[in-house]
mmCIF file of C-alpha atoms and ligand atoms in Angstrom:
data_model
loop_
_atom_site.group_PDB
_atom_site.id
_atom_site.type_symbol
_atom_site.label_atom_id
_atom_site.label_comp_id
_atom_site.label_asym_id
_atom_site.label_seq_id
_atom_site.Cartn_x
_atom_site.Cartn_y
_atom_site.Cartn_z
ATOM 1 C CA UNK O 18 26.503 3.126 -45.445
ATOM 2 C CA UNK O 19 23.780 4.259 -43.941
ATOM 3 C CA UNK O 20 21.546 2.131 -41.452
ATOM 4 C CA UNK O 21 18.106 1.026 -43.193
ATOM 5 C CA UNK O 22 16.797 -2.174 -40.701
ATOM 6 C CA UNK O 23 16.976 -1.674 -37.278
ATOM 7 C CA UNK O 24 16.699 -5.196 -35.005
ATOM 8 C CA UNK O 25 15.329 -4.667 -31.668
ATOM 9 C CA UNK O 26 15.794 -7.373 -29.000
ATOM 10 C CA UNK O 27 13.017 -7.113 -26.174
ATOM 11 C CA UNK O 28 9.826 -6.428 -26.552
ATOM 12 C CA UNK O 29 8.981 -4.122 -23.101
ATOM 13 C CA UNK O 30 8.142 -0.792 -22.245
ATOM 14 C CA UNK O 31 11.662 0.399 -23.972
ATOM 15 C CA UNK O 32 11.559 -1.909 -26.940
ATOM 16 C CA UNK O 33 8.491 -0.578 -27.669
ATOM 17 C CA UNK O 34 9.717 2.963 -27.355
ATOM 18 C CA UNK O 35 13.074 2.261 -29.435
ATOM 19 C CA UNK O 36 10.462 -0.100 -32.610
ATOM 20 C CA UNK O 37 8.054 3.365 -32.464
ATOM 21 C CA UNK O 38 10.569 6.103 -32.967
ATOM 22 C CA UNK O 39 12.697 4.165 -35.474
ATOM 23 C CA UNK O 40 9.356 2.722 -38.115
ATOM 24 C CA UNK O 41 8.198 6.469 -37.870
ATOM 25 C CA UNK O 42 11.992 7.858 -38.853
ATOM 26 C CA UNK O 43 11.762 5.589 -41.854
ATOM 27 C CA UNK O 44 13.273 2.395 -40.339
ATOM 28 C CA UNK O 45 12.434 -1.396 -41.468
ATOM 29 C CA UNK O 46 11.936 -2.653 -38.120
ATOM 30 C CA UNK O 47 12.170 -6.032 -36.823
ATOM 31 C CA UNK O 48 11.513 -6.718 -32.905
ATOM 32 C CA UNK O 49 12.280 -9.743 -31.316
ATOM 33 C CA UNK O 50 11.075 -11.805 -28.261
ATOM 34 C CA UNK O 51 11.496 -15.168 -27.213
ATOM 35 C CA UNK O 52 7.889 -14.744 -26.045
ATOM 36 C CA UNK O 53 5.235 -14.380 -28.217
ATOM 37 C CA UNK O 54 2.372 -12.967 -26.633
ATOM 38 C CA UNK O 55 4.583 -10.140 -25.825
ATOM 39 C CA UNK O 56 4.965 -9.179 -29.499
ATOM 40 C CA UNK O 57 1.351 -9.203 -29.702
ATOM 41 C CA UNK O 58 1.034 -6.861 -26.750
ATOM 42 C CA UNK O 59 3.896 -4.201 -28.515
ATOM 43 C CA UNK O 60 2.201 -4.067 -31.443
ATOM 44 C CA UNK O 61 -0.683 -2.889 -29.687
ATOM 45 C CA UNK O 62 0.959 -0.592 -27.553
ATOM 46 C CA UNK O 63 2.632 0.970 -30.601
ATOM 47 C CA UNK O 64 -0.497 0.996 -32.038
ATOM 48 C CA UNK O 65 -1.745 3.099 -28.723
ATOM 49 C CA UNK O 66 0.851 5.485 -28.617
ATOM 50 C CA UNK O 67 0.929 6.317 -32.022
ATOM 51 C CA UNK O 68 -2.999 7.050 -31.539
ATOM 52 C CA UNK O 69 -2.238 9.286 -29.252
ATOM 53 C CA UNK O 70 -0.025 11.246 -31.732
ATOM 54 C CA UNK O 71 -2.714 11.386 -34.265
ATOM 55 C CA UNK O 72 -4.524 12.615 -31.486
ATOM 56 C CA UNK O 73 -2.582 15.494 -30.795
ATOM 57 C CA UNK O 74 -2.115 16.439 -34.365
ATOM 58 C CA UNK O 75 2.223 15.305 -34.264
ATOM 59 C CA UNK O 76 1.868 12.546 -37.103
ATOM 60 C CA UNK O 77 -1.005 12.064 -39.923
ATOM 61 C CA UNK O 78 -3.223 8.904 -40.143
ATOM 62 C CA UNK O 79 -0.470 8.295 -42.967
ATOM 63 C CA UNK O 80 2.605 8.288 -41.095
ATOM 64 C CA UNK O 81 1.153 5.981 -38.415
ATOM 65 C CA UNK O 82 -0.065 3.327 -41.138
ATOM 66 C CA UNK O 83 3.260 3.416 -43.011
ATOM 67 C CA UNK O 84 5.258 2.948 -39.904
ATOM 68 C CA UNK O 85 3.049 0.353 -38.405
ATOM 69 C CA UNK O 86 3.629 -1.277 -41.858
ATOM 70 C CA UNK O 87 7.411 -1.009 -41.440
ATOM 71 C CA UNK O 88 7.618 -3.230 -38.412
ATOM 72 C CA UNK O 89 7.482 -6.929 -38.295
ATOM 73 C CA UNK O 90 8.081 -8.780 -35.038
ATOM 74 C CA UNK O 91 9.605 -12.458 -34.873
ATOM 75 C CA UNK O 92 10.205 -14.943 -31.688
ATOM 76 C CA UNK O 93 13.102 -16.193 -33.979
ATOM 77 C CA UNK O 94 16.585 -14.751 -34.081
ATOM 78 C CA UNK O 95 17.144 -15.607 -37.742
ATOM 79 C CA UNK O 96 14.926 -13.048 -38.595
ATOM 80 C CA UNK O 97 17.651 -10.670 -37.011
ATOM 81 C CA UNK O 98 20.582 -11.473 -39.756
ATOM 82 C CA UNK O 99 20.270 -8.973 -42.274
ATOM 83 C CA UNK O 100 19.967 -6.114 -39.922
ATOM 84 C CA UNK O 101 22.195 -3.022 -40.178
ATOM 85 C CA UNK O 102 21.722 -2.452 -36.715
ATOM 86 C CA UNK O 103 20.757 -4.144 -33.652
ATOM 87 C CA UNK O 104 19.523 -2.743 -30.471
ATOM 88 C CA UNK O 105 19.007 -4.638 -27.828
ATOM 89 C CA UNK O 106 16.709 -3.549 -25.234
ATOM 90 C CA UNK O 107 16.377 -6.557 -22.590
ATOM 91 C CA UNK O 108 16.329 -6.776 -18.826
ATOM 92 C CA UNK O 109 18.478 -5.299 -17.147
ATOM 93 C CA UNK O 110 20.407 -8.299 -15.936
ATOM 94 C CA UNK O 111 24.033 -8.810 -17.427
ATOM 95 C CA UNK O 112 23.635 -12.668 -17.787
ATOM 96 C CA UNK O 113 20.508 -11.894 -19.782
ATOM 97 C CA UNK O 114 21.804 -9.943 -22.005
ATOM 98 C CA UNK O 115 24.949 -11.725 -22.594
ATOM 99 C CA UNK O 116 22.831 -14.812 -23.365
ATOM 100 C CA UNK O 117 21.106 -13.002 -26.184
ATOM 101 C CA UNK O 118 24.383 -11.839 -27.869
ATOM 102 C CA UNK O 119 25.712 -15.066 -28.023
ATOM 103 C CA UNK O 120 22.545 -16.310 -29.933
ATOM 104 C CA UNK O 121 22.783 -13.274 -32.261
ATOM 105 C CA UNK O 122 26.396 -13.136 -33.391
ATOM 106 C CA UNK O 123 26.238 -16.234 -34.778
ATOM 107 C CA UNK O 124 23.324 -14.984 -36.812
ATOM 108 C CA UNK O 125 24.313 -11.771 -37.344
ATOM 109 C CA UNK O 126 25.849 -10.325 -40.561
ATOM 110 C CA UNK O 127 29.431 -9.275 -39.329
ATOM 111 C CA UNK O 128 29.498 -5.783 -40.633
ATOM 112 C CA UNK O 129 26.179 -4.796 -38.428
ATOM 113 C CA UNK O 130 26.610 -2.716 -35.225
ATOM 114 C CA UNK O 131 25.190 -4.407 -31.949
ATOM 115 C CA UNK O 132 23.737 -1.271 -29.661
ATOM 116 C CA UNK O 133 22.573 -1.677 -26.024
ATOM 117 C CA UNK O 134 19.930 0.376 -24.228
ATOM 118 C CA UNK O 135 20.910 -1.122 -21.420
ATOM 119 C CA UNK O 136 21.032 1.830 -18.027
ATOM 120 C CA UNK O 137 23.997 1.196 -16.342
ATOM 121 C CA UNK O 138 26.523 -2.176 -16.871
ATOM 122 C CA UNK O 139 30.124 -1.238 -18.411
ATOM 123 C CA UNK O 140 29.341 -1.415 -22.261
ATOM 124 C CA UNK O 141 33.215 -2.422 -22.022
ATOM 125 C CA UNK O 142 32.442 -5.823 -20.737
ATOM 126 C CA UNK O 143 29.000 -6.413 -22.654
ATOM 127 C CA UNK O 144 31.119 -5.502 -25.477
ATOM 128 C CA UNK O 145 33.410 -8.328 -24.442
ATOM 129 C CA UNK O 146 31.013 -11.089 -24.607
ATOM 130 C CA UNK O 147 30.909 -10.442 -28.567
ATOM 131 C CA UNK O 148 32.375 -11.019 -31.684
ATOM 132 C CA UNK O 149 32.049 -7.486 -32.477
ATOM 133 C CA UNK O 150 33.838 -5.045 -29.769
ATOM 134 C CA UNK O 151 34.936 -2.407 -31.873
ATOM 135 C CA UNK O 152 31.117 -2.445 -33.628
ATOM 136 C CA UNK O 153 29.412 -2.463 -30.022
ATOM 137 C CA UNK O 154 28.000 0.587 -28.689
ATOM 138 C CA UNK O 155 25.888 1.739 -25.829
ATOM 139 C CA UNK O 156 22.425 3.779 -27.028
ATOM 140 C CA UNK O 157 20.802 4.739 -23.917
ATOM 141 C CA UNK O 158 16.938 5.673 -24.906
ATOM 142 C CA UNK O 159 15.110 7.811 -22.306
ATOM 143 C CA UNK O 160 11.453 6.701 -21.143
ATOM 144 C CA UNK O 161 8.710 7.099 -22.668
ATOM 145 C CA UNK O 162 11.303 6.611 -26.050
ATOM 146 C CA UNK O 163 8.696 8.915 -28.152
ATOM 147 C CA UNK O 164 8.540 11.957 -25.707
ATOM 148 C CA UNK O 165 12.386 12.135 -24.092
ATOM 149 C CA UNK O 166 14.760 14.183 -27.000
ATOM 150 C CA UNK O 167 17.753 12.757 -25.453
ATOM 151 C CA UNK O 168 19.953 9.766 -26.098
ATOM 152 C CA UNK O 169 23.227 9.175 -24.273
ATOM 153 C CA UNK O 170 25.692 7.786 -26.614
ATOM 154 C CA UNK O 171 28.850 4.902 -24.279
ATOM 155 C CA UNK O 172 31.623 3.827 -26.313
ATOM 156 C CA UNK O 173 33.282 1.359 -24.790
ATOM 157 C CA UNK O 174 37.135 0.900 -25.098
ATOM 158 C CA UNK O 175 37.003 -0.674 -28.053
ATOM 159 C CA UNK O 176 34.836 0.814 -29.944
ATOM 160 C CA UNK O 177 35.508 2.266 -33.254
ATOM 161 C CA UNK O 178 35.196 5.915 -34.818
ATOM 162 C CA UNK O 179 33.270 4.777 -37.533
ATOM 163 C CA UNK O 180 30.278 2.471 -35.062
ATOM 164 C CA UNK O 181 30.445 5.927 -32.972
ATOM 165 C CA UNK O 182 29.621 8.412 -35.765
ATOM 166 C CA UNK O 183 26.458 6.263 -37.679
ATOM 167 C CA UNK O 184 25.217 5.883 -34.326
ATOM 168 C CA UNK O 185 24.883 9.265 -33.667
ATOM 169 C CA UNK O 186 23.629 10.063 -37.084
ATOM 170 C CA UNK O 187 21.418 7.171 -36.450
ATOM 171 C CA UNK O 188 20.260 8.581 -32.704
ATOM 172 C CA UNK O 189 19.780 12.025 -34.741
ATOM 173 C CA UNK O 190 17.751 10.781 -37.675
ATOM 174 C CA UNK O 191 15.125 9.799 -34.601
ATOM 175 C CA UNK O 192 15.073 13.569 -33.762
ATOM 176 C CA UNK O 193 16.907 13.457 -30.495
ATOM 177 C CA UNK O 194 19.504 14.833 -29.092
ATOM 178 C CA UNK O 195 23.077 13.409 -27.657
ATOM 179 C CA UNK O 196 24.766 13.371 -25.117
ATOM 180 C CA UNK O 197 28.076 11.086 -25.057
ATOM 181 C CA UNK O 198 28.663 9.769 -21.733
ATOM 182 C CA UNK O 199 32.601 7.814 -20.481
ATOM 183 C CA UNK O 200 32.056 3.914 -19.857
ATOM 184 C CA UNK O 201 31.469 4.343 -16.211
ATOM 185 C CA UNK O 202 28.596 3.119 -13.461
ATOM 186 C CA UNK O 203 25.182 4.096 -14.821
ATOM 187 C CA UNK O 204 26.718 6.657 -17.129
ATOM 188 C CA UNK O 205 25.330 10.103 -16.610
ATOM 189 C CA UNK O 206 21.205 10.266 -16.508
ATOM 190 C CA UNK O 207 21.412 7.090 -14.272
ATOM 191 C CA UNK O 208 24.165 8.365 -11.888
ATOM 192 C CA UNK O 209 22.738 11.523 -11.226
ATOM 193 C CA UNK O 210 18.884 9.995 -11.042
ATOM 194 C CA UNK O 211 18.667 7.160 -9.204
ATOM 195 C CA UNK O 212 20.602 8.169 -6.364
ATOM 196 C CA UNK O 213 17.806 11.119 -6.579
ATOM 197 C CA UNK O 214 15.058 8.411 -6.588
ATOM 198 C CA UNK O 215 16.602 6.176 -3.856
ATOM 199 C CA UNK O 216 16.849 9.375 -1.582
ATOM 200 C CA UNK O 217 12.882 9.755 -1.865
ATOM 201 C CA UNK O 218 12.333 5.898 -1.021
ATOM 202 C CA UNK O 219 14.785 6.608 1.611
ATOM 203 C CA UNK O 220 12.774 9.600 3.061
ATOM 204 C CA UNK O 221 9.778 7.204 2.867
ATOM 205 C CA UNK O 222 11.359 5.053 4.346
ATOM 206 C CA UNK O 223 12.262 6.964 7.600
ATOM 207 C CA UNK O 224 9.145 8.561 7.611
ATOM 208 C CA UNK O 225 10.088 11.812 6.604
ATOM 209 C CA UNK O 226 6.851 12.078 4.841
ATOM 210 C CA UNK O 227 4.422 9.992 2.955
ATOM 211 C CA UNK O 228 4.531 8.380 -0.844
ATOM 212 C CA UNK O 229 1.891 12.023 -1.711
ATOM 213 C CA UNK O 230 3.970 14.367 0.416
ATOM 214 C CA UNK O 231 7.206 13.567 -1.355
ATOM 215 C CA UNK O 232 6.146 13.766 -4.811
ATOM 216 C CA UNK O 233 4.258 16.743 -4.175
ATOM 217 C CA UNK O 234 7.306 18.392 -2.613
ATOM 218 C CA UNK O 235 9.277 17.093 -5.531
ATOM 219 C CA UNK O 236 6.701 18.234 -8.770
ATOM 220 C CA UNK O 237 5.907 21.823 -6.816
ATOM 221 C CA UNK O 238 9.468 22.494 -4.931
ATOM 222 C CA UNK O 239 11.901 21.808 -7.904
ATOM 223 C CA UNK O 240 9.330 21.705 -11.003
ATOM 224 C CA UNK O 241 9.818 18.070 -11.739
ATOM 225 C CA UNK O 242 7.046 16.721 -14.225
ATOM 226 C CA UNK O 243 6.861 14.045 -11.737
ATOM 227 C CA UNK O 244 7.252 12.890 -8.015
ATOM 228 C CA UNK O 245 10.497 10.745 -7.526
ATOM 229 C CA UNK O 246 8.224 8.069 -6.704
ATOM 230 C CA UNK O 247 5.966 8.392 -9.185
ATOM 231 C CA UNK O 248 8.804 8.325 -11.732
ATOM 232 C CA UNK O 249 10.310 5.026 -10.146
ATOM 233 C CA UNK O 250 7.107 3.598 -10.610
ATOM 234 C CA UNK O 251 7.464 4.520 -14.466
ATOM 235 C CA UNK O 252 10.890 3.485 -14.602
ATOM 236 C CA UNK O 253 10.246 -0.027 -12.904
ATOM 237 C CA UNK O 254 11.540 -0.761 -9.616
ATOM 238 C CA UNK O 255 13.413 -4.395 -10.601
ATOM 239 C CA UNK O 256 15.193 -1.504 -12.920
ATOM 240 C CA UNK O 257 15.676 0.715 -10.558
ATOM 241 C CA UNK O 258 17.044 -1.472 -7.746
ATOM 242 C CA UNK O 259 19.375 -3.393 -10.410
ATOM 243 C CA UNK O 260 20.925 -0.129 -11.293
ATOM 244 C CA UNK O 261 21.350 1.455 -7.722
ATOM 245 C CA UNK O 262 23.356 -1.973 -7.002
ATOM 246 C CA UNK O 263 25.156 -1.471 -10.391
ATOM 247 C CA UNK O 264 26.608 1.818 -8.840
ATOM 248 C CA UNK O 265 27.309 0.427 -5.318
ATOM 249 C CA UNK O 266 28.931 -2.590 -6.843
ATOM 250 C CA UNK O 267 30.886 -0.441 -9.671
ATOM 251 C CA UNK O 268 31.701 2.668 -7.396
ATOM 252 C CA UNK O 269 32.181 0.673 -3.985
ATOM 253 C CA UNK O 270 30.711 3.480 -1.757
ATOM 254 C CA UNK O 271 28.161 3.305 0.467
ATOM 255 C CA UNK O 272 26.225 6.541 -0.691
ATOM 256 C CA UNK O 273 24.217 3.827 -3.259
ATOM 257 C CA UNK O 274 22.822 1.573 -1.238
ATOM 258 C CA UNK O 275 20.096 0.523 -2.383
ATOM 259 C CA UNK O 276 16.883 1.359 0.361
ATOM 260 C CA UNK O 277 16.057 -1.687 1.675
ATOM 261 C CA UNK O 278 12.391 -0.954 1.190
ATOM 262 C CA UNK O 279 13.068 -0.697 -2.348
ATOM 263 C CA UNK O 280 14.206 -4.287 -2.188
ATOM 264 C CA UNK O 281 11.187 -5.084 -0.204
ATOM 265 C CA UNK O 282 8.774 -4.017 -3.009
ATOM 266 C CA UNK O 283 10.557 -5.730 -5.406
ATOM 267 C CA UNK O 284 10.687 -8.840 -3.608
ATOM 268 C CA UNK O 285 6.996 -8.508 -3.960
ATOM 269 C CA UNK O 286 7.274 -8.729 -7.178
ATOM 270 C CA UNK O 287 5.536 -5.195 -6.506
ATOM 271 C CA UNK O 288 7.476 -3.323 -10.012
ATOM 272 C CA UNK O 289 5.507 -0.212 -10.566
ATOM 273 C CA UNK O 290 3.065 0.880 -13.846
ATOM 274 C CA UNK O 291 4.356 -2.563 -15.743
ATOM 275 C CA UNK O 292 2.756 -4.497 -12.686
ATOM 276 C CA UNK O 293 -0.248 -2.135 -11.525
ATOM 277 C CA UNK O 294 1.640 -1.665 -7.951
ATOM 278 C CA UNK O 295 4.293 -0.360 -7.021
ATOM 279 C CA UNK O 296 4.684 2.998 -4.746
ATOM 280 C CA UNK O 297 1.223 3.472 -5.878
ATOM 281 C CA UNK O 298 -1.917 1.087 -6.889
ATOM 282 C CA UNK O 299 -2.676 1.545 -10.633
ATOM 283 C CA UNK O 300 -5.864 -1.026 -10.327
ATOM 284 C CA UNK O 301 -8.573 1.658 -9.581
ATOM 285 C CA UNK O 302 -9.462 4.559 -11.673
ATOM 286 C CA UNK O 303 -7.047 6.684 -9.772
ATOM 287 C CA UNK O 304 -3.434 5.651 -8.742
ATOM 288 C CA UNK O 305 -4.087 5.073 -4.719
ATOM 289 C CA UNK O 306 -0.653 5.530 -2.687
ATOM 290 C CA UNK O 307 0.773 2.244 -1.190
ATOM 291 C CA UNK O 308 2.329 3.607 1.872
HETATM 292 N N1 CAA L 18 3.978 7.291 -26.900
HETATM 293 C C1 CAA L 18 4.094 8.887 -27.246
HETATM 294 N N2 CAA L 18 3.535 9.667 -26.923
HETATM 295 C C2 CAA L 18 3.319 9.590 -25.391
HETATM 296 C C3 CAA L 18 3.849 8.130 -24.414
HETATM 297 C C4 CAA L 18 4.079 7.402 -25.246
HETATM 298 N N3 CAA L 18 4.658 6.468 -24.158
HETATM 299 N N4 CAA L 18 3.828 9.287 -23.511
HETATM 300 C C5 CAA L 18 3.304 10.366 -23.389
HETATM 301 N N5 CAA L 18 3.096 11.159 -24.699
HETATM 302 C C6 CAA L 18 3.198 12.416 -25.286
HETATM 303 C C7 CAA L 18 1.318 12.573 -24.949
HETATM 304 O O1 CAA L 18 0.559 12.579 -26.058
HETATM 305 C C8 CAA L 18 1.053 13.923 -24.750
HETATM 306 O O2 CAA L 18 0.960 14.554 -25.878
HETATM 307 P P1 CAA L 18 0.732 15.638 -26.215
HETATM 308 O O3 CAA L 18 1.367 16.730 -25.389
HETATM 309 O O4 CAA L 18 1.094 16.393 -28.176
HETATM 310 O O5 CAA L 18 -0.304 15.928 -26.299
HETATM 311 C C9 CAA L 18 2.611 14.471 -24.015
HETATM 312 O O6 CAA L 18 3.382 13.248 -24.232
HETATM 313 C C10 CAA L 18 2.392 14.341 -22.293
HETATM 314 O O7 CAA L 18 1.906 13.696 -22.114
HETATM 315 P P2 CAA L 18 0.713 13.536 -20.476
HETATM 316 O O8 CAA L 18 -0.405 15.308 -21.366
HETATM 317 O O9 CAA L 18 -0.213 12.485 -20.472
HETATM 318 O O10 CAA L 18 0.861 13.684 -19.926
HETATM 319 P P3 CAA L 18 2.330 14.645 -18.587
HETATM 320 O O11 CAA L 18 2.399 15.949 -19.594
HETATM 321 O O12 CAA L 18 2.376 14.229 -17.382
HETATM 322 O O13 CAA L 18 3.715 13.917 -19.535
HETATM 323 C C11 CAA L 18 5.636 12.706 -19.005
HETATM 324 C C12 CAA L 18 4.609 12.428 -19.046
HETATM 325 C C13 CAA L 18 5.825 13.187 -20.619
HETATM 326 C C14 CAA L 18 5.920 11.105 -18.939
HETATM 327 C C15 CAA L 18 6.167 13.782 -18.408
HETATM 328 O O14 CAA L 18 5.568 12.677 -17.013
HETATM 329 C C16 CAA L 18 7.693 13.525 -17.864
HETATM 330 O O15 CAA L 18 8.286 14.130 -18.600
HETATM 331 N N6 CAA L 18 8.333 12.766 -17.101
HETATM 332 C C17 CAA L 18 9.188 12.545 -16.421
HETATM 333 C C18 CAA L 18 9.628 10.919 -17.330
HETATM 334 C C19 CAA L 18 10.951 10.930 -17.498
HETATM 335 O O16 CAA L 18 12.473 11.782 -16.281
HETATM 336 N N7 CAA L 18 11.709 9.923 -17.606
HETATM 337 C C20 CAA L 18 13.173 9.475 -17.814
HETATM 338 C C21 CAA L 18 13.067 8.529 -17.125
HETATM 339 S S1 CAA L 18 14.921 7.977 -16.611
HETATM 340 C C22 CAA L 18 15.138 6.840 -17.710
HETATM 341 O O17 CAA L 18 14.167 6.652 -18.802
HETATM 342 C C23 CAA L 18 16.739 6.543 -18.038
HETATM 343 C C24 CAA L 18 16.617 4.859 -17.487
HETATM 344 O O18 CAA L 18 17.403 4.341 -18.070
HETATM 345 C C25 CAA L 18 15.851 4.354 -16.138
#
C-alpha cells in the first residue's frame, strides 16, 4: 500500500523542512504542534523557503501553490488519525518523544507507520514505548531538509522488512539518497559530525583559536561549507549538547564529554540561530562572533 498522507509532529526547523519536501513530492501533509503560533510560523517559513526555490528556478510557482495547498496544520493530535506515516520531529528529548507517542498511538490507525527524526536516541527504546514496534523506524533528515540529499534510515530490533521497504521508498520519493545505520547512539552522521563540532568548541574553550579563526580554518582548510561553530549554531546548541550527552552516556567513553563551554551557552539560552545568539550574534546585519 503506497503512502499518501504524512503527519509531521513538531513545527520546528526540521518539521518545517520535512513538511516542505513531503508536500512538494505530492503527499498530503498534516503538521501538528501543540503550540498554535508555531504552526503559523511554520507555514510562513515553508512558504519563504519555497519562494527561494521559485526564485532560483528549482520549482515553479504552480508547484509551490499546489504543495502549499497540500499542507494542513493542526494543534489536535486527533487530526493525524488517518495518516499512513507519521514522522515525529519534536525536541531531541526522550521524555518529550515518549509523551508524544503515548498520545499518538491511541488515535493513529493501526496500519500506519511511525517514523522518528531523532538524531541520536535509540530507535529500539523509542519503539518500545509505542503499540507498534514492528511499524516503527528512524527516518533521520539533515538540515536544511530541502537542500541536503541524505536520509539515514535506522531499524530498531523489531522493525519489520515491510516498514523498512515502505520507508526507503518514501525517502527516495522525496529524492533523497538513503544510508542505512544500525541502531547505536547517534547513528552515523552525528556519531562522526558532533564529536568534530564538540572538539571545535574545546579548541575555542582552550584558547587555541577564536570563533572566526576556527571557522575559517575548517572552511578553507578542509573545504567544509560552514565552519564547525557556524554549523553548531545552525543545528542548535541544545541539540548539539543532547547528542553529545547521548554519545557520552550510551558509549560510556570520556572522549564524548560535552565541552563545558557548550553547556554554558545552552544554560544561557544562547542556542544559536533559532534564538539569534550562539557562537555568533545574529541580531545585526551580519553575524558577529560572541567570543
Ligand atoms: N530551504 C530551501 N532552500 C534552501 C534552504 C532552505 N531552508 N537553505 C538554503 N537553500 C538553498 C538556497 O536557496 C540556495 O539555492 P540555489 O543554489 O538554488 O540558489 C542553496 O540552498 C544554497 O544556499 P545559499 O546560497 O543561501 O548558501 P550556501 O551556499 O552557503 O549554502 C547550506 C547553505 C546549503 C546550508 C550550506 O552552507 C551547507 O551545506 N552547510 C552544511 C549543512 C550541514 O552540514 N547540514 C547537516 C547538519 S547535521 C544534521 O542536520 C543532522 C542532525 O541531526 C543534527
